[in-house]
Coordinates of C-alpha atoms in Angstrom, one line a residue:
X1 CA -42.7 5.0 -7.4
X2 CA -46.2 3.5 -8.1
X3 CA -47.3 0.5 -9.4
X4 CA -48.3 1.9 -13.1
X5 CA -45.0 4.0 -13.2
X6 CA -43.2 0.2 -13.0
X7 CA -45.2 -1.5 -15.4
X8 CA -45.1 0.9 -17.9
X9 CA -41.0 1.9 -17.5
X10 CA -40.9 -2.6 -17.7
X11 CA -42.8 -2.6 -20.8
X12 CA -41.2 0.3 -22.9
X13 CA -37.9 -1.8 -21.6
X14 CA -39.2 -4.6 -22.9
X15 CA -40.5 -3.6 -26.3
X16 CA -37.3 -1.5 -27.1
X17 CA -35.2 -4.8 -26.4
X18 CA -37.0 -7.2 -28.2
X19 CA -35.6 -6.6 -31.4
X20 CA -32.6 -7.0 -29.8
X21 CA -31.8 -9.7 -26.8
X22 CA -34.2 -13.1 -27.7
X23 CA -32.2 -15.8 -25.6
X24 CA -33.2 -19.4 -26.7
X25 CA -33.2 -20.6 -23.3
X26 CA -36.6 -18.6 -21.4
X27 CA -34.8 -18.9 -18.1
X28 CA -32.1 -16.1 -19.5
X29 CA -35.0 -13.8 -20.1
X30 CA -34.2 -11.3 -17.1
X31 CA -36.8 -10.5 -14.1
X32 CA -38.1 -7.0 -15.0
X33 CA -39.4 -7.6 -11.3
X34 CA -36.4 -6.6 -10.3
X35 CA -35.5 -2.9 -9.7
X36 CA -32.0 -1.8 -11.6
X37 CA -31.7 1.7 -11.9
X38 CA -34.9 3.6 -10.2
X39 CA -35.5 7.0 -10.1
X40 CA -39.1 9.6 -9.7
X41 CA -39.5 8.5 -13.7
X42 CA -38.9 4.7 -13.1
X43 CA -36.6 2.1 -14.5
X44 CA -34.5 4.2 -17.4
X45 CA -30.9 3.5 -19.2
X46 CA -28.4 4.4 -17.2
X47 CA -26.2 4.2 -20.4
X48 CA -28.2 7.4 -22.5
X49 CA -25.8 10.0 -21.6
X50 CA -25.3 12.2 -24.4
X51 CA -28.1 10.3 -26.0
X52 CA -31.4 11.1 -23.9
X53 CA -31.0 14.7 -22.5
X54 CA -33.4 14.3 -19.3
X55 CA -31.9 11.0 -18.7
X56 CA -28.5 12.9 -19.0
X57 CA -29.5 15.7 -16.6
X58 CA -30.8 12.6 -14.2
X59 CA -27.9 10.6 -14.9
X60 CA -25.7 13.7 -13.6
X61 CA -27.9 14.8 -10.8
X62 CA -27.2 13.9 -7.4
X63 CA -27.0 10.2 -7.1
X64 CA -28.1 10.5 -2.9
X65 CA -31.3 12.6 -3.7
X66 CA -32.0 11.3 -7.6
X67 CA -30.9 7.5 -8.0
X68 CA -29.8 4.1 -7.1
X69 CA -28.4 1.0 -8.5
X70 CA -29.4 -2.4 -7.4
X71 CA -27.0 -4.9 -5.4
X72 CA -26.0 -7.0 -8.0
X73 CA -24.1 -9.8 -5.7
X74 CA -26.5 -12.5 -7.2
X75 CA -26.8 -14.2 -10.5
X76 CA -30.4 -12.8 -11.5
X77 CA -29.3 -9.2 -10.9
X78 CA -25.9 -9.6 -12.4
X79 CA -28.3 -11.0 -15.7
X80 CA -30.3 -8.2 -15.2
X81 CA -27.2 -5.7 -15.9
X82 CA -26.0 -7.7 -19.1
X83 CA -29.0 -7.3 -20.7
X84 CA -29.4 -3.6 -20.5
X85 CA -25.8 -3.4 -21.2
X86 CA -26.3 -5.2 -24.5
X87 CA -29.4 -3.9 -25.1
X88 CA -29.2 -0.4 -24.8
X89 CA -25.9 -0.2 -26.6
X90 CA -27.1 -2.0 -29.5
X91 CA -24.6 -4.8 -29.7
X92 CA -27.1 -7.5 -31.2
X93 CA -29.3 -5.0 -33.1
X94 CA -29.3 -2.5 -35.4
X95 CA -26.9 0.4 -33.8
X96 CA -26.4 2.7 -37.0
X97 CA -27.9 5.4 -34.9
X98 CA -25.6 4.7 -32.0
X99 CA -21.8 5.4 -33.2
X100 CA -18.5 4.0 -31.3
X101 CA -17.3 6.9 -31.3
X102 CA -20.7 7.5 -28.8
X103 CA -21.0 4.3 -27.3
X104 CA -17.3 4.6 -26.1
X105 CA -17.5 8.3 -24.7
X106 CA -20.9 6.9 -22.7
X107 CA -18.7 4.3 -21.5
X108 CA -15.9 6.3 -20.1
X109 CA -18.7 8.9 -19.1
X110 CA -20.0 5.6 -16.8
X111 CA -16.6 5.3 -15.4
X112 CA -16.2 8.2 -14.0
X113 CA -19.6 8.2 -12.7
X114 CA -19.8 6.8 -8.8
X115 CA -23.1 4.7 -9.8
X116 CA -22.1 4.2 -13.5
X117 CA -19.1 2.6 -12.1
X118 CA -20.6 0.1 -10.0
X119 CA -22.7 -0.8 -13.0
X120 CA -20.0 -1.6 -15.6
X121 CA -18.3 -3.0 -12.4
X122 CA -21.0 -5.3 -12.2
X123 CA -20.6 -6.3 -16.1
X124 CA -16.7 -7.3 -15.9
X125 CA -17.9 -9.0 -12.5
X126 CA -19.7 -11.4 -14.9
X127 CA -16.5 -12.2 -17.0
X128 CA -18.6 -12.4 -20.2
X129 CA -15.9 -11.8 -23.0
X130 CA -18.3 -9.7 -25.1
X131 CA -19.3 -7.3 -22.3
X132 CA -15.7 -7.0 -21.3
X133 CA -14.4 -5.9 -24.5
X134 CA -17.0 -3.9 -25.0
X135 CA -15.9 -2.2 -21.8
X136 CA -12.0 -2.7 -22.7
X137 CA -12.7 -1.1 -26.0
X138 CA -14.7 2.2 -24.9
X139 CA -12.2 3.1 -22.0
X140 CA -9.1 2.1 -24.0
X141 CA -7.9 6.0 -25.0
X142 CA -8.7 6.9 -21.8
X143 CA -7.2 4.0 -19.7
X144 CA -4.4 6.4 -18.3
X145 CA -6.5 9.1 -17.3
X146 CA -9.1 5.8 -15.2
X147 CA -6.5 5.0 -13.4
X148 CA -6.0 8.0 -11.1
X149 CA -9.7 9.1 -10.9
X150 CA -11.7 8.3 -7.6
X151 CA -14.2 6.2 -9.4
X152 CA -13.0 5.1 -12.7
X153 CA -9.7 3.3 -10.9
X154 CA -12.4 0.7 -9.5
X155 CA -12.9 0.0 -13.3
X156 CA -9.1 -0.1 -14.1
X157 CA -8.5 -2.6 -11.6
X158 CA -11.6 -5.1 -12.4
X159 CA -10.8 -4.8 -16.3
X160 CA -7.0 -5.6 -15.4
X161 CA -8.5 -8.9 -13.6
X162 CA -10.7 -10.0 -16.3
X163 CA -9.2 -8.9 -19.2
X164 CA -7.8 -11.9 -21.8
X165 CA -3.6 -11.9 -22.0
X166 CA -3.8 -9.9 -25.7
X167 CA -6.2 -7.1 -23.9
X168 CA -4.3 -6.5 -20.9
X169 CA -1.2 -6.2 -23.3
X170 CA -2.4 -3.4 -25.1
X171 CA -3.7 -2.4 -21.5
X172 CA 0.1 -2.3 -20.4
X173 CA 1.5 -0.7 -23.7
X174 CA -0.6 1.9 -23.8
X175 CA 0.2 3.5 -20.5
X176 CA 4.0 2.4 -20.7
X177 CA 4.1 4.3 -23.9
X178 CA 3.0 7.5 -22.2
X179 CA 6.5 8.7 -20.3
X180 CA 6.2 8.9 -16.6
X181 CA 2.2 8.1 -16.6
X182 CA 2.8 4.8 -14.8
X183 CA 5.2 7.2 -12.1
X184 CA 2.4 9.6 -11.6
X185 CA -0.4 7.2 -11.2
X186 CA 2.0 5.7 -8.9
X187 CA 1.8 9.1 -6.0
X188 CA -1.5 9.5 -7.0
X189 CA -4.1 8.2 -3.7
X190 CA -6.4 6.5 -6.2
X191 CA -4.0 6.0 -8.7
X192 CA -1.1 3.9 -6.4
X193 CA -4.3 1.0 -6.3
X194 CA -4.4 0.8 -10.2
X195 CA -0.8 0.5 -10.2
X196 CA -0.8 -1.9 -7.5
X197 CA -3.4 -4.2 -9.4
X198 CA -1.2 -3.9 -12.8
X199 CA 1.9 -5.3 -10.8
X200 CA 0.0 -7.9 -9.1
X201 CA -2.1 -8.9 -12.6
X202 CA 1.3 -9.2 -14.9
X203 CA 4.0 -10.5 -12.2
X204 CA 4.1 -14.1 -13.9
X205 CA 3.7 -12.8 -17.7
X206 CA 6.3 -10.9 -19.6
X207 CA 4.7 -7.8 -19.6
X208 CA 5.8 -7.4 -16.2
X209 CA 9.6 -6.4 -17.8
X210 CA 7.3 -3.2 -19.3
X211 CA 5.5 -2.2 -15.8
X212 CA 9.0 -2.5 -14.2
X213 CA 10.7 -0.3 -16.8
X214 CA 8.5 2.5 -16.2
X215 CA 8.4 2.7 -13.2
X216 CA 12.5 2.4 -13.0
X217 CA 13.2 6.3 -13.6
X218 CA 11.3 7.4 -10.2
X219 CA 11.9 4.4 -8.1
X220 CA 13.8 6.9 -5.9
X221 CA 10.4 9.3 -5.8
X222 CA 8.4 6.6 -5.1
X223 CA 10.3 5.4 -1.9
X224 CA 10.4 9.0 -0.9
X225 CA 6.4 9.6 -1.0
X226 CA 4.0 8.7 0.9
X227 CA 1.8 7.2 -1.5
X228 CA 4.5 5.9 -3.9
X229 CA 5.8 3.8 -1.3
X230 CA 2.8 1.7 -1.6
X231 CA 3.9 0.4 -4.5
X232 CA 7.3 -0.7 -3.8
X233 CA 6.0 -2.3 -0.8
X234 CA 3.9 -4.1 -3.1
X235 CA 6.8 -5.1 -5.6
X236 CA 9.0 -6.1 -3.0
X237 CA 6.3 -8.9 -1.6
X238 CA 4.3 -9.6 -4.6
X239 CA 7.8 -10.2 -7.2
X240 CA 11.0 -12.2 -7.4
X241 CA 14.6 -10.9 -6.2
X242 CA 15.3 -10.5 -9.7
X243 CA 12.0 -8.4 -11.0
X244 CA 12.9 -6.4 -7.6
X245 CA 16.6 -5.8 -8.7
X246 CA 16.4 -2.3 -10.2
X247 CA 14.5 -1.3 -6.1
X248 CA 17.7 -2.6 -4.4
X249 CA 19.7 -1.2 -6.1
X250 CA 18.7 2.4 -5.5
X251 CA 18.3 1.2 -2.3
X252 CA 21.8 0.5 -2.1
X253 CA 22.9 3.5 -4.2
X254 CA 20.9 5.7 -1.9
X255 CA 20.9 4.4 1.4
X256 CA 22.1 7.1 3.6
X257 CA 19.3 9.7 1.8
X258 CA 16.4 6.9 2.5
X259 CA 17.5 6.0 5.7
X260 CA 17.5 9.9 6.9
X261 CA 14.0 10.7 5.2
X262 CA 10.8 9.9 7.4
X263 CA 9.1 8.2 4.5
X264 CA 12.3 7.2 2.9
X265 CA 13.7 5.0 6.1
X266 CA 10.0 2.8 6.1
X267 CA 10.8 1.8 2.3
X268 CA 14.5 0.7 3.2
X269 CA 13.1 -0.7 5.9
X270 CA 10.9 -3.1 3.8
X271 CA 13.7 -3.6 1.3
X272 CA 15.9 -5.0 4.4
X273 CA 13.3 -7.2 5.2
X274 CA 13.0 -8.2 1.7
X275 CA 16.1 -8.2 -0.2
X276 CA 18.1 -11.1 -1.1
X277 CA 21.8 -11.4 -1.8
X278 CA 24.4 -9.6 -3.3
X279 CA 22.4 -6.8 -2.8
X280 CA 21.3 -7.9 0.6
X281 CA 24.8 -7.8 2.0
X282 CA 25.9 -4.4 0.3
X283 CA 23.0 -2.6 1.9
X284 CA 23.3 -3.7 5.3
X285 CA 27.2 -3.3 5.5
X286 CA 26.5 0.2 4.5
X287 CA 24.2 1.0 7.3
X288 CA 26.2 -0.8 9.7
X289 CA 29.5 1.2 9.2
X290 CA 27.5 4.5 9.4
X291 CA 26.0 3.4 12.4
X292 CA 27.0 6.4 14.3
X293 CA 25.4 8.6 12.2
X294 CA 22.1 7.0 11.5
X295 CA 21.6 5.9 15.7
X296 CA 21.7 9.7 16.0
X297 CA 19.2 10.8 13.5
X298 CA 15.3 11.1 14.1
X299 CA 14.5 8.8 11.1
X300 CA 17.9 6.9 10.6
X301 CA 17.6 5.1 14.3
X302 CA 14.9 3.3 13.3
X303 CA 17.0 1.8 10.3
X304 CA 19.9 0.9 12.4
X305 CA 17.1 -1.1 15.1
X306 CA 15.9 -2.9 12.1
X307 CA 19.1 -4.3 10.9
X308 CA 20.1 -5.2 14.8
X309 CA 16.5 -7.0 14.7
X310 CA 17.9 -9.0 12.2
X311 CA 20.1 -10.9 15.2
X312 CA 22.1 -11.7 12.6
X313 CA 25.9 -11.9 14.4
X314 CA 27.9 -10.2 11.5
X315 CA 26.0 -7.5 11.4
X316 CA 25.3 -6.6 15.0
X317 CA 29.1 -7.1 15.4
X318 CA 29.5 -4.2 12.8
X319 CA 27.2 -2.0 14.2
X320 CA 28.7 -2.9 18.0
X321 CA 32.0 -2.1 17.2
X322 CA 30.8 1.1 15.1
X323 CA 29.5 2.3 18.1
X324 CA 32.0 1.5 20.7
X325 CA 33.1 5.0 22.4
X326 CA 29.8 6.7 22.2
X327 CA 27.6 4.6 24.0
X328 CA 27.1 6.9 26.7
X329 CA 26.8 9.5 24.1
X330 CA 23.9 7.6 22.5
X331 CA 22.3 6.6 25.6
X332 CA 21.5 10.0 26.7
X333 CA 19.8 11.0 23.1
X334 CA 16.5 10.2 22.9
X335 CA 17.0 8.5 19.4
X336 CA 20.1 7.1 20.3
X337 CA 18.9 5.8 23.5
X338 CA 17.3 3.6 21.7
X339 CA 19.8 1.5 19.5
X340 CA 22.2 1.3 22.9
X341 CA 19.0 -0.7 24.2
X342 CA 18.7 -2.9 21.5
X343 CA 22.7 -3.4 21.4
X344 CA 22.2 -4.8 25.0
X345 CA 20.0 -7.7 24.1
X346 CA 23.0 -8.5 21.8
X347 CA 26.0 -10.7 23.0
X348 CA 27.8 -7.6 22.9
X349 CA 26.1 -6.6 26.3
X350 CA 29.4 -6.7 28.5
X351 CA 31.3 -4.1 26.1
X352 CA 28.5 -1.9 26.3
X353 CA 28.1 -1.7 29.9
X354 CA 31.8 -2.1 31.1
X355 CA 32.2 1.0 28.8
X356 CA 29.3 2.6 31.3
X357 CA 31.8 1.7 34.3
X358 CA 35.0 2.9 32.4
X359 CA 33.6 6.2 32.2
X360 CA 31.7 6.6 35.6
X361 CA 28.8 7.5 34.1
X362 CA 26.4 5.0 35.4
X363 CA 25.3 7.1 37.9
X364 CA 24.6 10.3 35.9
X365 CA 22.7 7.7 33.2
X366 CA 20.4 6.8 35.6
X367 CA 19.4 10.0 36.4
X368 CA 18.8 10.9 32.5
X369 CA 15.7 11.3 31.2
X370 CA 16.6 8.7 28.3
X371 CA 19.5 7.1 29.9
X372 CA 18.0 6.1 32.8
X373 CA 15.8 3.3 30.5
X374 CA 19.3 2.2 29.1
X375 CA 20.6 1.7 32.6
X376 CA 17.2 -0.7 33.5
X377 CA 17.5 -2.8 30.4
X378 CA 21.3 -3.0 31.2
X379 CA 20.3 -4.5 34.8
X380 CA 17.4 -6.6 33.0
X381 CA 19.6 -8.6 31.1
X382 CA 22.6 -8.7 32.9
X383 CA 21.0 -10.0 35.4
X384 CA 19.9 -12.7 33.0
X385 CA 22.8 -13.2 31.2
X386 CA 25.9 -12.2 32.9
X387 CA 24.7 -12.3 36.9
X388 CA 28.4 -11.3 37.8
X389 CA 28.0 -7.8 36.0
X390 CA 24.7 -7.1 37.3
X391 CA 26.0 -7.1 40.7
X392 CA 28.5 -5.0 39.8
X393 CA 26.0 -2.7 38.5
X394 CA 24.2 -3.0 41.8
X395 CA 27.2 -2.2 43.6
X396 CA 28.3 0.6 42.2
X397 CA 24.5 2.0 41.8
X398 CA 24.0 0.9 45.7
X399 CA 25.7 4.4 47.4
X400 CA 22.8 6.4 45.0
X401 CA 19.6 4.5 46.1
X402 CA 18.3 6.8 48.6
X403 CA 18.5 9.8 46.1
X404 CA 17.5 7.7 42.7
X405 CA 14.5 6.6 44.9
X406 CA 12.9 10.4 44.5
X407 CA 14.2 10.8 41.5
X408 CA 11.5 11.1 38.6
X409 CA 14.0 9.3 36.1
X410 CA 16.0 7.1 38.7
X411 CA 13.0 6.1 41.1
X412 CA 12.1 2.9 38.5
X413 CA 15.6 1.8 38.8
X414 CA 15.6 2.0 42.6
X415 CA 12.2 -0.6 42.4
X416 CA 14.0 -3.1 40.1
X417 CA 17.3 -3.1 42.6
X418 CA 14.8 -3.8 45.3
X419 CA 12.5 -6.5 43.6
X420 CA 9.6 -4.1 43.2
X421 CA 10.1 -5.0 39.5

């Protein structure tokens, strides 16, 4: 763009705002130096869709080949946005020609625009209260459709942070009015971060009871998917035990389903971590008494290794006992395999492996393609722990040496017997 092309975009800038913006400090006065929006035709409102034809069929072009918008990280630039903003939509002029109904379709138009975004972005980054209900009013109607698209969720989730109390109120109940919009934002990729913001922005008001309530009918869903879980993850660290009450509770009421779903068993998973009592106890108990079950299932193991991760003795004396009589079972399942190794870190390690002598299995467990890791964290940790029952071990292992040592599952057992681990 030459030199000419500038000054004459600056000036017709300049003499179409002067009726408008006349700051009584000079220093406010922005630098026209500065590039905003630049294209083959110059500087031009990016905020003329629907008004300007050629700007609209510039505006809508390809912003890689056609357009870009200025960093505005510093204060001039950021300046430099408010006053086209103000400008250009009339606020301090006449505006009979530009109606609400006009200005507010441009502004959701912006929105859903990749470089209109990151203009009105720039605008709430400012926190001016004019500019931001400007913004707040023009994307109002539209505010649950924002929060799921790819670019206008970026403007959800700065309006949400600078929003006053009153806004973000009517923010909250107009999208809680709408039944199961809140839900479907919620397993929506772009829409799980606008949810996530809302949560985070209303935790300490009341408003918070609203976002909860809506999303209470699919809290099930949401652990179940993917995306949804997201959210509860979210809840559970960003909220109190009792804002989380209504996600243990289905955690509780539906533990067995969550704990055998692949995406299901990572959101109990964060609720163990998380959750507080009564509900604590009643959801651990319950996993612990199906032990058996869960130890055995693809998804369900890793539930069952979480709650022995705990190391909390009431527990891991449930799921001990629970499992008593199928340790060898277990140890020669690949998901199985893997709760009998955590059991031995437990105190409960002698019960586990005396139940390996009882049945005179050791032997055939060492050979296993899973068992035969069960049998080396046995002699790891007896040999720590109980020194009398790792000899044992050795003893009865010591007739079986010579053929474990060409073994392809014994051969690492052979080494730790004779110090080479």
């Amino acid at each position: 763009m030459s030199e000419s092309e500038t000054n004459t975009s600056t000036s017709d800038i300049k003499n179409m705002g002067s009726h408008v913006f006349s700051p009584s400090d000079p220093t406010l006065i922005p630098s026209y130096g500065s590039p905003l929006v630049q294209s083959s035709e110059g500087l031009f409102d990016p905020f003329s869709i629907g008004q300007n034809p050629s700007l609209n069929q510039i505006f809508r072009a390809s912003p890689q080949e056609d357009f870009q918008l200025t960093d505005y990280s510093n204060g001039e630039a950021a300046l430099d946005a408010n006053w086209l903003f103000y400008n250009y939509m009339g606020i301090w002029g006449d505006s009979a020609w530009y109606t609400q109904d006009a200005l507010n379709n441009d502004i959701v138009l912006m929105a859903k625009h990749k470089q209109g975004c990151q203009f009105l972005q720039n605008i709430l980054i400012g926190k001016d209260p004019c500019g931001t209900k400007i913004i707040f009013e023009g994307v109002l109607e539209c505010i649950v459709d924002l929060m799921s698209h790819p670019s206008g969720n970026y403007i959800f989730q700065r309006l949400v942070e600078v929003c006053s109390i009153d806004q973000l109120q009517e923010i909250v109940l107009r999208i809680t009015r709408e039944r199961g919009a809140l839900i479907h934002a919620a397993v929506d990729h772009f829409g799980t971060r606008s949810v996530q913001k809302l949560v985070k922005m209303t935790k300490k008001l009341p408003l918070i009871t609203y976002v909860i309530s809506a999303l209470a009918p699919g809290i099930l869903a949401l652990m179940l998917n993917q995306t949804g879980s997201h959210v509860i993850r979210h809840c559970l660290v960003h909220l109190d035990s009792q804002q989380n009450r209504v996600i243990f509770e289905v955690a509780v009421k539906y533990c067995l389903r969550l704990a055998t779903h692949e995406q299901g068993c990572v959101s109990l998973n964060n609720c163990i971590d998380c959750i507080k009592d009564p509900h604590r106890k009643q959801l651990i108990n319950m996993i612990s008494v199906n032990a058996v079950q869960l130890s055995q299932d693809p998804f369900g193991n890793y539930v069952v290794q979480r709650v022995l991760a705990l190391q909390n003795p009431e527990f891991t004396k449930i799921i001990c006992y629970q499992l008593q009589g199928y340790y060898v079972l277990l140890s020669m399942q690949k998901c199985g395999s893997h709760v009998v190794e955590k059991c031995l870190k437990s105190p409960w390690i002698s019960n586990i492996v005396n139940e390996f002598l009882a049945n005179d299995k050791l032997v055939q467990l060492a050979r296993d393609p899973f068992g035969n890791y069960v049998i080396q964290t046995a002699l790891k940790y007896t040999k720590v722990m109980h020194y009398g029952l790792y000899q044992l071990l050795v003893i009865v292992l010591q007739p079986h040496l010579s053929d474990l040592q060409y073994h392809p599952n014994g051969r690492n057992i052979f080494k730790f017997i004779n110090g080479s681990i």
